[in-house]
mmCIF file of C-alpha atoms and ligand atoms in Angstrom:
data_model
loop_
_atom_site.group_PDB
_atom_site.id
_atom_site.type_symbol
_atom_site.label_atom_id
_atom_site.label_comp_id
_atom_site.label_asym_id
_atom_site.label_seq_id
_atom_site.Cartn_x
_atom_site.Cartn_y
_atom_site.Cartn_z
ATOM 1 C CA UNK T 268 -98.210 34.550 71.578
ATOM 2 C CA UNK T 269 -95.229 33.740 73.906
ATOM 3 C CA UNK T 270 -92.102 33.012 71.903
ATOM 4 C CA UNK T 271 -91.767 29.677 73.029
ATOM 5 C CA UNK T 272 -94.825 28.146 72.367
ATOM 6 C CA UNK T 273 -95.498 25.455 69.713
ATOM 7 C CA UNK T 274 -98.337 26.388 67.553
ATOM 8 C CA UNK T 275 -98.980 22.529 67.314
ATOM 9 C CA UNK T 276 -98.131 20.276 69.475
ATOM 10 C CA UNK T 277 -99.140 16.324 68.648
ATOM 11 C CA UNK T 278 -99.208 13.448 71.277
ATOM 12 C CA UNK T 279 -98.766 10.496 69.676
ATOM 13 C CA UNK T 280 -97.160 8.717 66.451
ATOM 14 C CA UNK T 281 -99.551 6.343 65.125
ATOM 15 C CA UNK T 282 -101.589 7.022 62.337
ATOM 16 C CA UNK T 283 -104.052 9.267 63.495
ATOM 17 C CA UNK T 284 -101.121 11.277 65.264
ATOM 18 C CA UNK T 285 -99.383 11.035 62.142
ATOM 19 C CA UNK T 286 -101.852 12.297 59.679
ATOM 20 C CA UNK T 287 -102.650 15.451 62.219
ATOM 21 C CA UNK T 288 -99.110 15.833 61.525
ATOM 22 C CA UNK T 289 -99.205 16.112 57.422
ATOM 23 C CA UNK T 290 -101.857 17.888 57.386
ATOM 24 C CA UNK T 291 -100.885 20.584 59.894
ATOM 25 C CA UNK T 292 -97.156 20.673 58.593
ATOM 26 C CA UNK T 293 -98.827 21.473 55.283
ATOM 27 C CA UNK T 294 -100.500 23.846 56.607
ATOM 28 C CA UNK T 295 -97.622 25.503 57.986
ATOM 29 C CA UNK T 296 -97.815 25.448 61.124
ATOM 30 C CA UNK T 297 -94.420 23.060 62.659
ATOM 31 C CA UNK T 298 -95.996 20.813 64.547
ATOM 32 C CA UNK T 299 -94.086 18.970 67.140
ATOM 33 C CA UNK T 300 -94.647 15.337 67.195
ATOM 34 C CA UNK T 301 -94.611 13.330 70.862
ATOM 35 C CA UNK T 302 -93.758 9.836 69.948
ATOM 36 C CA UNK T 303 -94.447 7.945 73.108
ATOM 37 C CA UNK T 304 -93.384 5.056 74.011
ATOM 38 C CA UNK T 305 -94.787 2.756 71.197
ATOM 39 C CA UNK T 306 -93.495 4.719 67.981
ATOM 40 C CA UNK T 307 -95.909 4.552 64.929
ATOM 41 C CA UNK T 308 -98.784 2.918 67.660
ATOM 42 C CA UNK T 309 -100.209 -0.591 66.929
ATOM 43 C CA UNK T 310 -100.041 -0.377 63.465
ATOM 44 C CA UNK T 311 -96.525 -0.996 63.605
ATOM 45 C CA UNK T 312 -96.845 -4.160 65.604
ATOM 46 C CA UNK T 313 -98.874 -5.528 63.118
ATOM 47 C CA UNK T 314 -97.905 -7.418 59.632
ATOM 48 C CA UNK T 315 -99.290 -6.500 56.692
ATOM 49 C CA UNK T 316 -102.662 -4.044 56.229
ATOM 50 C CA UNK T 317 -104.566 -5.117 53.230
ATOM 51 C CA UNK T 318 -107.266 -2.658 53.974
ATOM 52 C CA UNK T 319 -105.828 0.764 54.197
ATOM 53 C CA UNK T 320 -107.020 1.923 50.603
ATOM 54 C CA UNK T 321 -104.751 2.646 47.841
ATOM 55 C CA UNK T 322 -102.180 -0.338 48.371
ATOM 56 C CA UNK T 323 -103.461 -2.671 46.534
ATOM 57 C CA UNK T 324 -101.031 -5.609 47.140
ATOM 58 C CA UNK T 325 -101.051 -4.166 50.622
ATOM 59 C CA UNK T 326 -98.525 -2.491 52.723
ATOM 60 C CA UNK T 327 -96.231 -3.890 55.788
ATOM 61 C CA UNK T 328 -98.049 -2.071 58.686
ATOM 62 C CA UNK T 329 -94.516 -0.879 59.967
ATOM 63 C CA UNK T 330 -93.456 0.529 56.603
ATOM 64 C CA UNK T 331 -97.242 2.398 55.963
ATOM 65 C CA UNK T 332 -96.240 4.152 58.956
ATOM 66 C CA UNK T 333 -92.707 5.220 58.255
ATOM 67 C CA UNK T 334 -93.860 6.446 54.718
ATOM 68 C CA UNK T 335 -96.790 8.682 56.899
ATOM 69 C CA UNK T 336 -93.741 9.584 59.211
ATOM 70 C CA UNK T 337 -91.565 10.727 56.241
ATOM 71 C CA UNK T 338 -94.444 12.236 54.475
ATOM 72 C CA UNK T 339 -95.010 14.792 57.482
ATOM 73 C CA UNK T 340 -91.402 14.769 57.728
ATOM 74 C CA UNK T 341 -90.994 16.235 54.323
ATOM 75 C CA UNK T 342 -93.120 19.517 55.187
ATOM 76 C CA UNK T 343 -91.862 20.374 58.245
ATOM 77 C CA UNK T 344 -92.858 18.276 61.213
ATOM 78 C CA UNK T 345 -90.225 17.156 64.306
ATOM 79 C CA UNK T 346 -90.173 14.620 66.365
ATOM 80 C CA UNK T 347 -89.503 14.207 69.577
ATOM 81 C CA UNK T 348 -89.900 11.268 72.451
ATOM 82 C CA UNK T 349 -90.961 11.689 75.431
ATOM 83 C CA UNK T 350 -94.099 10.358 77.617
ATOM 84 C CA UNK T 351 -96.890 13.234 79.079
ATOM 85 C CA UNK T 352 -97.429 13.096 82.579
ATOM 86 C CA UNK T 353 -100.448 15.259 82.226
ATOM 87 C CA UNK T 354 -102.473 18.636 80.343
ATOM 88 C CA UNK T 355 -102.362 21.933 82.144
ATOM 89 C CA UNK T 356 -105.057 23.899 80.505
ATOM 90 C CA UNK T 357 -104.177 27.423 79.218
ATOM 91 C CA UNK T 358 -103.185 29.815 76.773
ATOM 92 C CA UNK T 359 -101.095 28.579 75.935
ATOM 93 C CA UNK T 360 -101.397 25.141 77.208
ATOM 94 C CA UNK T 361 -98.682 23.315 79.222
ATOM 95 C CA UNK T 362 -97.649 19.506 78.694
ATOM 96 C CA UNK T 363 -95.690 18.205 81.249
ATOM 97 C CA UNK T 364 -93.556 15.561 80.416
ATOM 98 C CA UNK T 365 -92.625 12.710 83.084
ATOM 99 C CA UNK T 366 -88.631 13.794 82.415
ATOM 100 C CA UNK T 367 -89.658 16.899 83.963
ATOM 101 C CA UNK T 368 -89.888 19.114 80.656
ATOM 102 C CA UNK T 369 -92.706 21.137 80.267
ATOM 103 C CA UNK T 370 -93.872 22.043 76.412
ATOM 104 C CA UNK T 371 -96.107 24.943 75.590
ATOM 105 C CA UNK T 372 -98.107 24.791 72.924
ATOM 106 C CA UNK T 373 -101.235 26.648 71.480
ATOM 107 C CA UNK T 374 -103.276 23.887 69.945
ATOM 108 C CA UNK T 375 -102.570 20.105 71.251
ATOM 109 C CA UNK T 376 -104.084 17.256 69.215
ATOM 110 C CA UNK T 377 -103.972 14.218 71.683
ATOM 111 C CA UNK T 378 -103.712 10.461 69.317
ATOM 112 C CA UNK T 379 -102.597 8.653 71.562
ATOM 113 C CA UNK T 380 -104.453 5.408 71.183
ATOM 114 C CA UNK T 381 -105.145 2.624 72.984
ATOM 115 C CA UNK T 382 -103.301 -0.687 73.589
ATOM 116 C CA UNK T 383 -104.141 -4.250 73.339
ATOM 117 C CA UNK T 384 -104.276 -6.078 76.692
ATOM 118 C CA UNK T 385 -102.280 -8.918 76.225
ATOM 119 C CA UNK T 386 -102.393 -12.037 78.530
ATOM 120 C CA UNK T 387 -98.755 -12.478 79.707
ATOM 121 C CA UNK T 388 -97.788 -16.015 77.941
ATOM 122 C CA UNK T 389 -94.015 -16.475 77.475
ATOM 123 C CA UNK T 390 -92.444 -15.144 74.561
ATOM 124 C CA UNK T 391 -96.006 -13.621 73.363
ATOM 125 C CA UNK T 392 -94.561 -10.254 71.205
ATOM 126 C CA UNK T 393 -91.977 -12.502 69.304
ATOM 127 C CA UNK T 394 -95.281 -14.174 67.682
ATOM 128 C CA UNK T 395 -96.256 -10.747 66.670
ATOM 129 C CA UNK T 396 -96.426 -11.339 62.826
ATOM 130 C CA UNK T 397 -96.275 -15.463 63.591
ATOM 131 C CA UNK T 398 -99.330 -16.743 63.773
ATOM 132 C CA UNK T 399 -100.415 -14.345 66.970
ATOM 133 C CA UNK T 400 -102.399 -10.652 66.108
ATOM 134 C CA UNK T 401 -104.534 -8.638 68.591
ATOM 135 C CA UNK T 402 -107.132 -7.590 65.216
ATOM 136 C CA UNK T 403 -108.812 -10.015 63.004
ATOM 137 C CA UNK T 404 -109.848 -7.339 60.975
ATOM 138 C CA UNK T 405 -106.566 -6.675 60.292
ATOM 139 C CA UNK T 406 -104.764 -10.367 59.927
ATOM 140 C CA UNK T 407 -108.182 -12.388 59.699
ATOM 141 C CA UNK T 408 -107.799 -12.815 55.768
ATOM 142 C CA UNK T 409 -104.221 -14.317 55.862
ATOM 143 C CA UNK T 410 -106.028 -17.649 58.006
ATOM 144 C CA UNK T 411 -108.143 -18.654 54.865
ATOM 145 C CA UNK T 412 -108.562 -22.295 55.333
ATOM 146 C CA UNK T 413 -107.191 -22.874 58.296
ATOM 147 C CA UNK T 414 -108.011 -22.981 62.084
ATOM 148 C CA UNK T 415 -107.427 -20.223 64.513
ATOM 149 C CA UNK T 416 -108.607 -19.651 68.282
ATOM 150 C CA UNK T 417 -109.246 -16.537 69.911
ATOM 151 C CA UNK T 418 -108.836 -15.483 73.786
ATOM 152 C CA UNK T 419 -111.302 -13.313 75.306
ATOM 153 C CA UNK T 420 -115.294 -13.588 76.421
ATOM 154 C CA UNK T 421 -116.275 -10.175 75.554
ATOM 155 C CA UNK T 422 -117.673 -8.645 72.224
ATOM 156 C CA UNK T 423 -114.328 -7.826 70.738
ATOM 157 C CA UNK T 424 -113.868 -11.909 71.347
ATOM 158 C CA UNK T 425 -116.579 -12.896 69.307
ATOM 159 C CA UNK T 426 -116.870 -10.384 67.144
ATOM 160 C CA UNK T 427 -113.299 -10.856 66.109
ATOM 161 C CA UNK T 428 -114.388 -15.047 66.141
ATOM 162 C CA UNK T 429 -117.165 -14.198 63.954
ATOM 163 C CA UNK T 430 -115.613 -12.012 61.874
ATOM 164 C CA UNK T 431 -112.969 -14.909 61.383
ATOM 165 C CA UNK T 432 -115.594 -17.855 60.513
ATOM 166 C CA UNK T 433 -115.651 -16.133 57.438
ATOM 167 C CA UNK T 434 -111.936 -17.311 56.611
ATOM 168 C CA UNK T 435 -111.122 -20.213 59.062
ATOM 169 C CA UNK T 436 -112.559 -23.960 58.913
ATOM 170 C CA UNK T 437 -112.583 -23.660 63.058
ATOM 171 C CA UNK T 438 -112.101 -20.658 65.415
ATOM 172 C CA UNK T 439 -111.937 -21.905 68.650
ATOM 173 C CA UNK T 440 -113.031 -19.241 71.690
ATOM 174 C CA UNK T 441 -111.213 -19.870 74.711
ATOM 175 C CA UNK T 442 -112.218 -18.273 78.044
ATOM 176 C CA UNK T 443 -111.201 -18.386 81.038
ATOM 177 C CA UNK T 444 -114.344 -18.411 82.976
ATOM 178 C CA UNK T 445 -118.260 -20.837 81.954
ATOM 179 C CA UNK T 446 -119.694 -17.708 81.384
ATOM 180 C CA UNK T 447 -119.176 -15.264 78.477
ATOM 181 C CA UNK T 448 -119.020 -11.188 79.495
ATOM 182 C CA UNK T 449 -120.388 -10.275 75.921
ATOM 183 C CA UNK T 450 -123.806 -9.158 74.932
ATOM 184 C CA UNK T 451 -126.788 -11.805 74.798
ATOM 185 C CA UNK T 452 -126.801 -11.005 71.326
ATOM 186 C CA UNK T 453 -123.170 -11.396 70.297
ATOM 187 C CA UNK T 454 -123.249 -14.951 72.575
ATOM 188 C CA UNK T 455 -126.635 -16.082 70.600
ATOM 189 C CA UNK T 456 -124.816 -15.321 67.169
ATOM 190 C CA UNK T 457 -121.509 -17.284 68.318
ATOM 191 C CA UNK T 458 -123.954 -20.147 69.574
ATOM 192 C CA UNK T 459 -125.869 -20.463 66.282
ATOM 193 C CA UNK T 460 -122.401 -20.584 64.146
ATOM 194 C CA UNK T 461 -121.020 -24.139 63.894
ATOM 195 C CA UNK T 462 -117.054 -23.324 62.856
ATOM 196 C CA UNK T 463 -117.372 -21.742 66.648
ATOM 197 C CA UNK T 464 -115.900 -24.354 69.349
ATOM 198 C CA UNK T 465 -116.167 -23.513 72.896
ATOM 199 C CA UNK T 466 -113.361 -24.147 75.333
ATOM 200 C CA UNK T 467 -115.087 -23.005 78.854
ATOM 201 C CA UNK T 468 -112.628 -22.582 82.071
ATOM 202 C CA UNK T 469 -109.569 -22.757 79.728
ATOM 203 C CA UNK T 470 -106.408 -20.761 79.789
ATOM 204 C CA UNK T 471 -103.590 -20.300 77.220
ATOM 205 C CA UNK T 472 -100.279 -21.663 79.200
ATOM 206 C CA UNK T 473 -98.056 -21.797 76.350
ATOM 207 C CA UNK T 474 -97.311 -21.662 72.398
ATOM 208 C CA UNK T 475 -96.423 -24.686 70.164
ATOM 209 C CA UNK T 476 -93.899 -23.696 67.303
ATOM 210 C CA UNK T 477 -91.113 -21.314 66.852
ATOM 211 C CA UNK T 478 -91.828 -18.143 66.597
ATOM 212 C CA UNK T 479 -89.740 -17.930 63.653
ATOM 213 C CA UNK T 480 -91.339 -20.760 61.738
ATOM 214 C CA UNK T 481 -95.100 -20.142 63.203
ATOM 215 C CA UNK T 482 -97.618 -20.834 65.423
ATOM 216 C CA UNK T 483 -98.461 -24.625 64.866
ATOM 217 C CA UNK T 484 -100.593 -24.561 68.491
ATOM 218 C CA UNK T 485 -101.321 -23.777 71.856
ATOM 219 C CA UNK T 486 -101.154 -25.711 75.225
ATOM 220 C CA UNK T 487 -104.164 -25.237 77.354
ATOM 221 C CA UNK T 488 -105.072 -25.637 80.957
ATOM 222 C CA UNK T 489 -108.752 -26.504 82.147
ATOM 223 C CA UNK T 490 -108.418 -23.947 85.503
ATOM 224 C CA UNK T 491 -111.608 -26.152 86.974
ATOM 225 C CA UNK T 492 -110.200 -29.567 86.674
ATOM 226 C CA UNK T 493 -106.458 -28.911 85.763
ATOM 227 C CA UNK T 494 -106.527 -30.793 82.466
ATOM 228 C CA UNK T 495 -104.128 -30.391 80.243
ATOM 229 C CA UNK T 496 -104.217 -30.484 76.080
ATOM 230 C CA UNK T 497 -102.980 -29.337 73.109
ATOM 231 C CA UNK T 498 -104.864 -26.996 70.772
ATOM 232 C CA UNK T 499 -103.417 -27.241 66.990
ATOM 233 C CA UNK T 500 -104.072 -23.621 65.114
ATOM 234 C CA UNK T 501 -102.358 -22.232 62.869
ATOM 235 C CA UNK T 502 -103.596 -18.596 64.623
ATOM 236 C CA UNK T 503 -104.229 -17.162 67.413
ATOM 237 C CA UNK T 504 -106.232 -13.599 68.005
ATOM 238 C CA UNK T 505 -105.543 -11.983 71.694
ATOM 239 C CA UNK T 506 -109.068 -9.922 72.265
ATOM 240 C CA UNK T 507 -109.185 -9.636 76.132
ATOM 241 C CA UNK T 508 -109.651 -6.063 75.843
ATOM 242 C CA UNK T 509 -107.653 -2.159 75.385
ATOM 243 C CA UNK T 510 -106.262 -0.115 77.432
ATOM 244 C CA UNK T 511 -107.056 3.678 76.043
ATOM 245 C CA UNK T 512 -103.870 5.640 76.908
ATOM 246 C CA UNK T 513 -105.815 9.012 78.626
ATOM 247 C CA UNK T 514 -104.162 8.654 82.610
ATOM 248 C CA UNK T 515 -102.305 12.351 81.770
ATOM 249 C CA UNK T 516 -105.739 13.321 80.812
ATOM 250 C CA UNK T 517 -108.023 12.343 83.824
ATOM 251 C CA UNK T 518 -109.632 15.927 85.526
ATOM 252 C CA UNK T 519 -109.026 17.798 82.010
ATOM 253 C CA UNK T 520 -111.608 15.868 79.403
ATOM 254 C CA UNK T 521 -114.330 13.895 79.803
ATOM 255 C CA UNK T 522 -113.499 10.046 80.110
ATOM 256 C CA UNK T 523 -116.400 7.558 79.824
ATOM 257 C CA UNK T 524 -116.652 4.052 82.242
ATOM 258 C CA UNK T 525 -113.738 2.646 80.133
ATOM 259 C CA UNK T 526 -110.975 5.469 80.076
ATOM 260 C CA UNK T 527 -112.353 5.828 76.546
ATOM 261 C CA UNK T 528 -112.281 10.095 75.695
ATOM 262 C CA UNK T 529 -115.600 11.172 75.851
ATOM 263 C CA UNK T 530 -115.195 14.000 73.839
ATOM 264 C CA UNK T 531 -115.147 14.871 69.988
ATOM 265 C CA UNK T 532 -112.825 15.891 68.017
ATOM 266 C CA UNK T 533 -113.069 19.187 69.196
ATOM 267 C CA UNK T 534 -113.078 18.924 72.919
ATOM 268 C CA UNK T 535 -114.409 20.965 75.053
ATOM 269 C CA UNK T 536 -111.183 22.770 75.571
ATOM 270 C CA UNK T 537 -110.751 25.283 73.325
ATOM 271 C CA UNK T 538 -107.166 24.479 71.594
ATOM 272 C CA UNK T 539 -107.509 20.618 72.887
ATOM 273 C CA UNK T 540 -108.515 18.288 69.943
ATOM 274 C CA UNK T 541 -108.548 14.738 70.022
ATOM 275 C CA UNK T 542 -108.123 11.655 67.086
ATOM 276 C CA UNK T 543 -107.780 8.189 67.000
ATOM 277 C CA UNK T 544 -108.414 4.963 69.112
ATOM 278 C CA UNK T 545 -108.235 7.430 72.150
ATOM 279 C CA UNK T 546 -111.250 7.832 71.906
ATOM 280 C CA UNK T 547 -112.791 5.620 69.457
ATOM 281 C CA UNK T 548 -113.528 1.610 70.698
ATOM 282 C CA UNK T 549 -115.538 0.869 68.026
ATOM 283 C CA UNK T 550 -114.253 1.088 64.779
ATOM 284 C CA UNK T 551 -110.329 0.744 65.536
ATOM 285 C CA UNK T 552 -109.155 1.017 62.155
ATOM 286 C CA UNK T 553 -106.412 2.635 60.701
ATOM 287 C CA UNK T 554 -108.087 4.649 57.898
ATOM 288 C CA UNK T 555 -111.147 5.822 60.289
ATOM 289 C CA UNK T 556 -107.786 7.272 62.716
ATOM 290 C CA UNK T 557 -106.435 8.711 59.744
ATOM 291 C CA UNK T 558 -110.106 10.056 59.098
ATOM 292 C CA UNK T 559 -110.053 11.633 62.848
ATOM 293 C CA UNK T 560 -106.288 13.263 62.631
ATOM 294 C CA UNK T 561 -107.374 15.138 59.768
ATOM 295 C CA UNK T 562 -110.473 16.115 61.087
ATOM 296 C CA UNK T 563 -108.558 17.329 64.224
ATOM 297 C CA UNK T 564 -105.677 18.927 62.101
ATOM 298 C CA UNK T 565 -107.911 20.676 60.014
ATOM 299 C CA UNK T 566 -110.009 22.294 63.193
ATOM 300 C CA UNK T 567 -106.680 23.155 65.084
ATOM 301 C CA UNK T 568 -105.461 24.720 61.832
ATOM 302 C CA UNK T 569 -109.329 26.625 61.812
ATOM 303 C CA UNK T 570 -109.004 27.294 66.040
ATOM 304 C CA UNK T 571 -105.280 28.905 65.397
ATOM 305 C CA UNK T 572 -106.337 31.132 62.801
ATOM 306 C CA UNK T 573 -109.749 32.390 64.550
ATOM 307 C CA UNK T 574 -107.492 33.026 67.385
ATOM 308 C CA UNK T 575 -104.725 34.777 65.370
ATOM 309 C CA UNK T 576 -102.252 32.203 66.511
ATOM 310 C CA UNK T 577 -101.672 30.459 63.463
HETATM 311 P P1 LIG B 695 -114.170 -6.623 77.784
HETATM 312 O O1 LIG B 695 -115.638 -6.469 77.704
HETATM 313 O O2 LIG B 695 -113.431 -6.013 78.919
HETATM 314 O O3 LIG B 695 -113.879 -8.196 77.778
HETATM 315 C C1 LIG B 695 -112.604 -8.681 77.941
HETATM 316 C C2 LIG B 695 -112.684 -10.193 77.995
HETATM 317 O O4 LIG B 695 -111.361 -10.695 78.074
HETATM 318 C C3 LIG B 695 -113.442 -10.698 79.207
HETATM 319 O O5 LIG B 695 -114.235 -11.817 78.845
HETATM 320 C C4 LIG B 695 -112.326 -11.107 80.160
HETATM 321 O O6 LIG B 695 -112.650 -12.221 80.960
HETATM 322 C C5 LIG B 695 -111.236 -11.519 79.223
HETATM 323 N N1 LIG B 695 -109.925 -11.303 79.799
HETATM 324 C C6 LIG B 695 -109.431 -10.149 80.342
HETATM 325 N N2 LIG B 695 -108.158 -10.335 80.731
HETATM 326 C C7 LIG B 695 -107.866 -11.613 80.442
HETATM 327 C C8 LIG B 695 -106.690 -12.398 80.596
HETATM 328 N N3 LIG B 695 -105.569 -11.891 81.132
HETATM 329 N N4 LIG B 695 -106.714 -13.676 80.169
HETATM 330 C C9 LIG B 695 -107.830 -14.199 79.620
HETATM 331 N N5 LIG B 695 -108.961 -13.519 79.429
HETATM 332 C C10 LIG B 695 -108.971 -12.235 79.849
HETATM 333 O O7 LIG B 695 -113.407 -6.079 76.475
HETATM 334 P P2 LIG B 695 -113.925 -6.015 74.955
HETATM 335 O O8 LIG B 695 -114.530 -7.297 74.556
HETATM 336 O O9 LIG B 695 -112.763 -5.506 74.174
HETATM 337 O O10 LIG B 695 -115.040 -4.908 74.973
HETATM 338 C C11 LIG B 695 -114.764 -3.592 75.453
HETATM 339 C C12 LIG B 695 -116.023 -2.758 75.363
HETATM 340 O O11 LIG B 695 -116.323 -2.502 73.997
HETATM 341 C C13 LIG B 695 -117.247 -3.447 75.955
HETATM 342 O O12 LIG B 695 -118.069 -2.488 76.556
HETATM 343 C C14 LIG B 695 -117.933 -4.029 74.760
HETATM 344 O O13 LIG B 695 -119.328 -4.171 74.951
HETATM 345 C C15 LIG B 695 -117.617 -2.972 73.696
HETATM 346 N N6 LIG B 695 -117.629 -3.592 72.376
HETATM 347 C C16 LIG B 695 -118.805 -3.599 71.699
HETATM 348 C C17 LIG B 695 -118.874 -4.204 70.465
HETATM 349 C C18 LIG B 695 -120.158 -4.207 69.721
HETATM 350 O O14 LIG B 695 -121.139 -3.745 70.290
HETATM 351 N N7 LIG B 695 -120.193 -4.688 68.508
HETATM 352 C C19 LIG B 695 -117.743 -4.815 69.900
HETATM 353 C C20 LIG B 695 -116.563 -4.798 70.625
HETATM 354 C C21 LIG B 695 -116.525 -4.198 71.869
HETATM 355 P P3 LIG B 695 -113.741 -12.115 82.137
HETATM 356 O O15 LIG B 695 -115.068 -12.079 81.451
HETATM 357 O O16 LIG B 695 -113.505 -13.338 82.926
HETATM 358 O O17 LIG B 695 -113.411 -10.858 82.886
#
């Protein structure tokens, strides 16, 4: 084992980075964090998470990921920023960082996640928290009795609409095109349920409110006729799609149609494991990442010590 070389090296800082980190600093072996360039990964950019078990008034989404920072922290991991250009396979293997540094490390867990397209509207980010969330799973129950819309004409779109009938009086899908991109099924199923409204060939232009004292609306534009109104919500969800964050990956593991990994937690590259919204478009949730970074921590900490390394 060269001197150098990190016996753990982590890419990413949200939770399932983060809990690859505990459980491999408890295991002794010093991992190295890469934070990236979104520190503590969506979870941070959202308000409070009333569904990661064990809080049961629920925990700030920023501060749950601090705490898991601290907590890894506490039995040995570092932290470091920096953004990975891309994976040279090898024993060990080399990540090459975009500043030009090069880290060496034995077993690399890659978490780093994917991120919510967002659509571009003036001052969007500041709403973070305000009345504007990219997961209804996540912020859905804090709209009980009120109305909400959601962007997008894919599944995530009305899943995240249906998911949110549940809580709103109205959820109003806006799309930008007549036609929705989503499975027959998922359309039929946002069809049949009244508290769905349709706005066809409609665009968000703008917000209505501070972002300071809320959302109170949106301004939308018809793109076939030009018409303009106002929408009055109390909530918007922004479901147009994620970008998984694999580009430094691309040639090394398996990617499937949507960047997605298509690989398991143990890749195919022995010493390459991978957790997290990388490479999971399905569930998305922060306790099935934390699920994955253990899974991956615990089979780095088994692949180190079959190989003598750890
Ligand atoms: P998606 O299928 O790519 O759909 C994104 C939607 O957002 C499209 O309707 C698109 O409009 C719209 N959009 C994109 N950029 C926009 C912009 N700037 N402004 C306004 N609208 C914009 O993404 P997804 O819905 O997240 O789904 C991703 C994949 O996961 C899909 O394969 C989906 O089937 C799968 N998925 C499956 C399930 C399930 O089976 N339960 C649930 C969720 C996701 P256009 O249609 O005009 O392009």
């Amino acid at each position: 084992m060269s001197e150098e070389a990190e016996k753990v090296l982590v890419i990413g800082s949200g939770i399932a980075g983060l809990t690859a980190a505990i459980y491999t600093a408890r295991a002794n072996l010093n991992p190295l964090v890469l934070e990236g360039d979104e520190p503590g990964g969506q979870l941070s950019l959202t308000s409070e998470v009333e569904n990661y078990p064990g809080f049961v008034e629920g925990i700030n989404g920023f501060d749950l990921v601090q705490n898991m920072r601290q907590q890894a922290e506490r039995f040995g991991a570092r932290y470091e920023g920096g953004r990975v250009e891309r994976i040279e396979p090898g024993a060990p293997h080399s990540v090459v960082l975009d500043d030009g540094r090069t880290i060496k490390a034995h077993a690399v867990v890659i978490a780093t996640g994917a991120t919510a397209r967002w659509p571009g509207l003036p001052r969007e980010r500041e709403y973070i928290g305000h009345g504007v969330s990219t997961c209804a799973t996540c912020d859905g129950a804090f709209y009980r009795g009120l109305k909400v819309a959601v962007i997008g004409g894919g599944d995530s779109a009305l899943e995240e609409a249906l998911f949110l009938t549940r809580f709103a009086t109205e959820v109003h899908l806006i799309h930008r095109r007549d036609t929705l991109r989503a499975s027959k099924i998922m359309q039929q199923r946002a069809f049949d349920e009244p508290k769905v409204k349709f706005h066809w060939n409609t665009v968000v232009e703008s917000f209505v409110g501070e972002p300071e004292e809320g959302l109170r609306g949106l301004k939308l534009k018809d793109v076939a006729t030009g018409a303009e109104e106002q929408l009055d919500v109390d909530g918007l969800f922004i479901a147009i799609g994620h970008i998984p964050n694999t580009q430094f990956v691309e040639g090394v593991l398996a990617l499937d149609d949507q960047g997605y990994l298509n690989e398991s937690v143990v890749t195919h590259v022995p010493g390459i494991f991978a957790a997290g919204d990388v490479r999971d478009h399905v569930y998305r949730q922060a306790v099935t990442a934390a699920g994955m970074g253990c899974q991956a921590a615990l089979e780095a900490e088994r692949w180190l010590g079959a190989s003598a390394l750890g």
